Amino acid sequence: AGALAAGLDAAAADCGGGGGGGGGSGEDEPTSAEWKARGGAHFKAGRFKEARECYGEALDLEMASDYCGGKALASVLYANRSVCQLKLGDHDAALLDAGRAVQMDRQNRKAFFRKGEAFHAMQRYDDALDAYLHAQHLCEEAGEPPDPALEKRIEYCERPAKDR
């Protein structure tokens, strides 16, 4: 129970709640943002299992604090954990996390791209195409330049099955 309380204290401190900065037990615990940064460092180094665990810790803190960092942060964390799941070959878990990322923030184009990637890995190309097209639509709405990786995936999914 002590670790959970410390995590809750850290989450509260991360959201501006909790003690007034005076030596509380949660100060040594990483915040969700720090867990996210650690996950990013592990991911860049190719340590996908460690990255997945860090994103999981950040998500646990966000859930425990009722998403005080905002649902957009939770969406990014789920999308990041999804790509780790893909790299580790767990396509079902990747799809589940990508779906959660989309639920948390319907404007997160990376979440839709990750969902497409999970479907693609499962050879569910029609579902992948739907997710990729939604990501492309969000990209266009935001006035962002076309994403070459996304364009390539869409082209692949649009091919007849015999040509894949």
PDB file of C-alpha atoms in Angstrom:
ATOM      1  CA  ALA A   1       0.000   0.000   0.000  1.00  0.00           C
ATOM      2  CA  GLY A   2       2.971   2.325   0.620  1.00  0.00           C
ATOM      3  CA  ALA A   3       4.064   2.229  -3.035  1.00  0.00           C
ATOM      4  CA  LEU A   4       0.539   2.987  -4.204  1.00  0.00           C
ATOM      5  CA  ALA A   5       0.252   5.891  -1.780  1.00  0.00           C
ATOM      6  CA  ALA A   6       3.620   7.222  -2.917  1.00  0.00           C
ATOM      7  CA  GLY A   7       2.492   6.938  -6.543  1.00  0.00           C
ATOM      8  CA  LEU A   8      -0.733   8.769  -5.761  1.00  0.00           C
ATOM      9  CA  ASP A   9       1.228  11.477  -3.930  1.00  0.00           C
ATOM     10  CA  ALA A  10       3.521  11.843  -6.945  1.00  0.00           C
ATOM     11  CA  ALA A  11       0.560  12.021  -9.298  1.00  0.00           C
ATOM     12  CA  ALA A  12      -1.096  14.638  -7.124  1.00  0.00           C
ATOM     13  CA  ALA A  13       2.131  16.650  -6.977  1.00  0.00           C
ATOM     14  CA  ASP A  14       2.448  16.354 -10.759  1.00  0.00           C
ATOM     15  CA  CYS A  15      -1.014  17.902 -11.125  1.00  0.00           C
ATOM     16  CA  GLY A  16      -0.392  20.705  -8.681  1.00  0.00           C
ATOM     17  CA  GLY A  17      -2.222  18.889  -5.890  1.00  0.00           C
ATOM     18  CA  GLY A  18      -0.861  17.181  -2.833  1.00  0.00           C
ATOM     19  CA  GLY A  19       1.496  18.816  -0.356  1.00  0.00           C
ATOM     20  CA  GLY A  20       2.980  22.243  -0.787  1.00  0.00           C
ATOM     21  CA  GLY A  21       6.460  21.047  -1.698  1.00  0.00           C
ATOM     22  CA  GLY A  22       7.563  20.239   1.817  1.00  0.00           C
ATOM     23  CA  GLY A  23       9.342  16.877   1.932  1.00  0.00           C
ATOM     24  CA  GLY A  24       6.365  14.554   1.276  1.00  0.00           C
ATOM     25  CA  SER A  25       7.018  10.868   0.629  1.00  0.00           C
ATOM     26  CA  GLY A  26       5.971  11.158  -3.037  1.00  0.00           C
ATOM     27  CA  GLU A  27       8.732  13.573  -4.032  1.00  0.00           C
ATOM     28  CA  ASP A  28      11.181  10.773  -4.864  1.00  0.00           C
ATOM     29  CA  GLU A  29       8.692   9.001  -7.120  1.00  0.00           C
ATOM     30  CA  PRO A  30       8.837   9.809 -10.847  1.00  0.00           C
ATOM     31  CA  THR A  31       5.922  11.740 -12.348  1.00  0.00           C
ATOM     32  CA  SER A  32       4.012  10.494 -15.357  1.00  0.00           C
ATOM     33  CA  ALA A  33       5.948  12.975 -17.512  1.00  0.00           C
ATOM     34  CA  GLU A  34       9.237  11.577 -16.180  1.00  0.00           C
ATOM     35  CA  TRP A  35       8.080   8.002 -16.869  1.00  0.00           C
ATOM     36  CA  LYS A  36       7.123   9.109 -20.391  1.00  0.00           C
ATOM     37  CA  ALA A  37      10.579  10.633 -20.928  1.00  0.00           C
ATOM     38  CA  ARG A  38      12.258   7.464 -19.656  1.00  0.00           C
ATOM     39  CA  GLY A  39      10.096   5.421 -22.009  1.00  0.00           C
ATOM     40  CA  GLY A  40      11.154   7.621 -24.912  1.00  0.00           C
ATOM     41  CA  ALA A  41      14.825   7.159 -24.067  1.00  0.00           C
ATOM     42  CA  HIS A  42      14.436   3.377 -23.851  1.00  0.00           C
ATOM     43  CA  PHE A  43      12.518   3.326 -27.134  1.00  0.00           C
ATOM     44  CA  LYS A  44      15.191   5.344 -28.957  1.00  0.00           C
ATOM     45  CA  ALA A  45      17.792   2.895 -27.641  1.00  0.00           C
ATOM     46  CA  GLY A  46      15.784  -0.070 -28.934  1.00  0.00           C
ATOM     47  CA  ARG A  47      14.846  -1.282 -25.457  1.00  0.00           C
ATOM     48  CA  PHE A  48      11.178  -1.792 -26.274  1.00  0.00           C
ATOM     49  CA  LYS A  49      10.288  -3.927 -23.257  1.00  0.00           C
ATOM     50  CA  GLU A  50      11.686  -1.311 -20.878  1.00  0.00           C
ATOM     51  CA  ALA A  51       9.950   1.469 -22.820  1.00  0.00           C
ATOM     52  CA  ARG A  52       6.651  -0.416 -22.596  1.00  0.00           C
ATOM     53  CA  GLU A  53       7.060  -0.739 -18.840  1.00  0.00           C
ATOM     54  CA  CYS A  54       7.784   2.987 -18.446  1.00  0.00           C
ATOM     55  CA  TYR A  55       4.717   3.958 -20.466  1.00  0.00           C
ATOM     56  CA  GLY A  56       2.716   1.533 -18.332  1.00  0.00           C
ATOM     57  CA  GLU A  57       3.957   3.219 -15.151  1.00  0.00           C
ATOM     58  CA  ALA A  58       3.015   6.625 -16.541  1.00  0.00           C
ATOM     59  CA  LEU A  59      -0.447   5.328 -17.455  1.00  0.00           C
ATOM     60  CA  ASP A  60      -0.902   3.861 -13.977  1.00  0.00           C
ATOM     61  CA  LEU A  61      -0.138   7.259 -12.448  1.00  0.00           C
ATOM     62  CA  GLU A  62      -2.497   9.009 -14.861  1.00  0.00           C
ATOM     63  CA  MET A  63      -5.319   6.572 -14.102  1.00  0.00           C
ATOM     64  CA  ALA A  64      -4.719   6.848 -10.361  1.00  0.00           C
ATOM     65  CA  SER A  65      -4.994  10.629 -10.610  1.00  0.00           C
ATOM     66  CA  ASP A  66      -8.133  10.477 -12.788  1.00  0.00           C
ATOM     67  CA  TYR A  67      -6.112  11.670 -15.804  1.00  0.00           C
ATOM     68  CA  CYS A  68      -4.967  14.911 -14.228  1.00  0.00           C
ATOM     69  CA  GLY A  69      -2.464  15.279 -17.071  1.00  0.00           C
ATOM     70  CA  GLY A  70      -5.372  15.291 -19.475  1.00  0.00           C
ATOM     71  CA  LYS A  71      -6.805  12.680 -21.764  1.00  0.00           C
ATOM     72  CA  ALA A  72      -4.493  13.866 -24.564  1.00  0.00           C
ATOM     73  CA  LEU A  73      -1.472  12.802 -22.475  1.00  0.00           C
ATOM     74  CA  ALA A  74      -3.048   9.424 -21.781  1.00  0.00           C
ATOM     75  CA  SER A  75      -3.688   9.049 -25.524  1.00  0.00           C
ATOM     76  CA  VAL A  76      -0.015   9.713 -26.292  1.00  0.00           C
ATOM     77  CA  LEU A  77       1.057   7.222 -23.627  1.00  0.00           C
ATOM     78  CA  TYR A  78      -1.226   4.515 -25.006  1.00  0.00           C
ATOM     79  CA  ALA A  79      -0.043   5.225 -28.568  1.00  0.00           C
ATOM     80  CA  ASN A  80       3.583   5.042 -27.433  1.00  0.00           C
ATOM     81  CA  ARG A  81       2.992   1.795 -25.581  1.00  0.00           C
ATOM     82  CA  SER A  82       1.187   0.461 -28.659  1.00  0.00           C
ATOM     83  CA  VAL A  83       4.264   0.886 -30.847  1.00  0.00           C
ATOM     84  CA  CYS A  84       6.342  -0.902 -28.204  1.00  0.00           C
ATOM     85  CA  GLN A  85       3.851  -3.789 -28.280  1.00  0.00           C
ATOM     86  CA  LEU A  86       4.200  -3.891 -32.070  1.00  0.00           C
ATOM     87  CA  LYS A  87       7.991  -3.961 -31.863  1.00  0.00           C
ATOM     88  CA  LEU A  88       7.720  -6.820 -29.367  1.00  0.00           C
ATOM     89  CA  GLY A  89       5.383  -8.754 -31.671  1.00  0.00           C
ATOM     90  CA  ASP A  90       2.271  -8.529 -29.497  1.00  0.00           C
ATOM     91  CA  HIS A  91      -0.185  -7.331 -32.126  1.00  0.00           C
ATOM     92  CA  ASP A  92      -3.301  -7.874 -30.002  1.00  0.00           C
ATOM     93  CA  ALA A  93      -1.924  -5.746 -27.168  1.00  0.00           C
ATOM     94  CA  ALA A  94      -0.805  -3.134 -29.712  1.00  0.00           C
ATOM     95  CA  LEU A  95      -4.319  -2.934 -31.137  1.00  0.00           C
ATOM     96  CA  LEU A  96      -5.851  -2.689 -27.670  1.00  0.00           C
ATOM     97  CA  ASP A  97      -3.535   0.169 -26.682  1.00  0.00           C
ATOM     98  CA  ALA A  98      -4.044   1.954 -30.003  1.00  0.00           C
ATOM     99  CA  GLY A  99      -7.800   1.658 -29.545  1.00  0.00           C
ATOM    100  CA  ARG A 100      -7.510   3.161 -26.074  1.00  0.00           C
ATOM    101  CA  ALA A 101      -5.373   5.975 -27.471  1.00  0.00           C
ATOM    102  CA  VAL A 102      -8.081   6.764 -30.011  1.00  0.00           C
ATOM    103  CA  GLN A 103     -10.775   6.689 -27.302  1.00  0.00           C
ATOM    104  CA  MET A 104      -8.819   9.155 -25.180  1.00  0.00           C
ATOM    105  CA  ASP A 105      -8.234  11.638 -28.007  1.00  0.00           C
ATOM    106  CA  ARG A 106     -10.080  11.343 -31.319  1.00  0.00           C
ATOM    107  CA  GLN A 107      -7.799  14.053 -32.772  1.00  0.00           C
ATOM    108  CA  ASN A 108      -4.568  12.115 -32.162  1.00  0.00           C
ATOM    109  CA  ARG A 109      -3.486  11.161 -35.672  1.00  0.00           C
ATOM    110  CA  LYS A 110      -0.625   9.034 -34.341  1.00  0.00           C
ATOM    111  CA  ALA A 111      -3.157   6.989 -32.393  1.00  0.00           C
ATOM    112  CA  PHE A 112      -5.008   6.237 -35.626  1.00  0.00           C
ATOM    113  CA  PHE A 113      -1.714   5.476 -37.374  1.00  0.00           C
ATOM    114  CA  ARG A 114      -0.765   3.058 -34.563  1.00  0.00           C
ATOM    115  CA  LYS A 115      -4.177   1.421 -34.849  1.00  0.00           C
ATOM    116  CA  GLY A 116      -3.569   1.027 -38.566  1.00  0.00           C
ATOM    117  CA  GLU A 117      -0.134  -0.450 -37.903  1.00  0.00           C
ATOM    118  CA  ALA A 118      -1.606  -3.017 -35.509  1.00  0.00           C
ATOM    119  CA  PHE A 119      -4.277  -4.020 -38.022  1.00  0.00           C
ATOM    120  CA  HIS A 120      -1.614  -4.117 -40.749  1.00  0.00           C
ATOM    121  CA  ALA A 121       0.560  -6.447 -38.675  1.00  0.00           C
ATOM    122  CA  MET A 122      -2.486  -8.698 -38.255  1.00  0.00           C
ATOM    123  CA  GLN A 123      -3.025  -8.625 -42.048  1.00  0.00           C
ATOM    124  CA  ARG A 124      -6.404  -6.951 -41.551  1.00  0.00           C
ATOM    125  CA  TYR A 125      -5.789  -4.561 -44.418  1.00  0.00           C
ATOM    126  CA  ASP A 126      -9.305  -3.146 -44.789  1.00  0.00           C
ATOM    127  CA  ASP A 127      -9.345  -2.182 -41.103  1.00  0.00           C
ATOM    128  CA  ALA A 128      -5.811  -0.820 -41.418  1.00  0.00           C
ATOM    129  CA  LEU A 129      -6.842   1.271 -44.408  1.00  0.00           C
ATOM    130  CA  ASP A 130      -9.748   2.800 -42.461  1.00  0.00           C
ATOM    131  CA  ALA A 131      -7.417   3.793 -39.617  1.00  0.00           C
ATOM    132  CA  TYR A 132      -4.753   5.134 -41.983  1.00  0.00           C
ATOM    133  CA  LEU A 133      -7.299   7.185 -43.922  1.00  0.00           C
ATOM    134  CA  HIS A 134      -8.590   8.690 -40.680  1.00  0.00           C
ATOM    135  CA  ALA A 135      -5.019   9.599 -39.694  1.00  0.00           C
ATOM    136  CA  GLN A 136      -4.526  11.163 -43.129  1.00  0.00           C
ATOM    137  CA  HIS A 137      -7.756  13.157 -42.755  1.00  0.00           C
ATOM    138  CA  LEU A 138      -6.618  14.496 -39.368  1.00  0.00           C
ATOM    139  CA  CYS A 139      -3.266  15.415 -40.892  1.00  0.00           C
ATOM    140  CA  GLU A 140      -4.971  17.345 -43.695  1.00  0.00           C
ATOM    141  CA  GLU A 141      -7.366  19.068 -41.252  1.00  0.00           C
ATOM    142  CA  ALA A 142      -4.385  20.258 -39.219  1.00  0.00           C
ATOM    143  CA  GLY A 143      -2.724  21.640 -42.367  1.00  0.00           C
ATOM    144  CA  GLU A 144       0.248  19.317 -41.951  1.00  0.00           C
ATOM    145  CA  PRO A 145       2.251  18.150 -44.962  1.00  0.00           C
ATOM    146  CA  PRO A 146       1.554  14.612 -46.220  1.00  0.00           C
ATOM    147  CA  ASP A 147       3.303  11.887 -44.238  1.00  0.00           C
ATOM    148  CA  PRO A 148       5.286   9.668 -46.672  1.00  0.00           C
ATOM    149  CA  ALA A 149       5.094   6.621 -44.375  1.00  0.00           C
ATOM    150  CA  LEU A 150       1.339   7.016 -44.086  1.00  0.00           C
ATOM    151  CA  GLU A 151       0.956   7.457 -47.858  1.00  0.00           C
ATOM    152  CA  LYS A 152       2.974   4.277 -48.447  1.00  0.00           C
ATOM    153  CA  ARG A 153       0.811   2.292 -46.021  1.00  0.00           C
ATOM    154  CA  ILE A 154      -2.390   3.531 -47.652  1.00  0.00           C
ATOM    155  CA  GLU A 155      -1.106   2.557 -51.097  1.00  0.00           C
ATOM    156  CA  TYR A 156      -0.191  -0.902 -49.822  1.00  0.00           C
ATOM    157  CA  CYS A 157      -3.606  -1.492 -48.252  1.00  0.00           C
ATOM    158  CA  GLU A 158      -5.412  -0.282 -51.372  1.00  0.00           C
ATOM    159  CA  ARG A 159      -3.692  -2.891 -53.545  1.00  0.00           C
ATOM    160  CA  PRO A 160      -5.666  -5.955 -54.508  1.00  0.00           C
ATOM    161  CA  ALA A 161      -4.995  -8.873 -52.156  1.00  0.00           C
ATOM    162  CA  LYS A 162      -3.173 -10.806 -54.870  1.00  0.00           C
ATOM    163  CA  ASP A 163      -0.623  -7.967 -55.237  1.00  0.00           C
ATOM    164  CA  ARG A 164       0.280  -7.604 -51.541  1.00  0.00           C
TER     165      ARG A 164
END
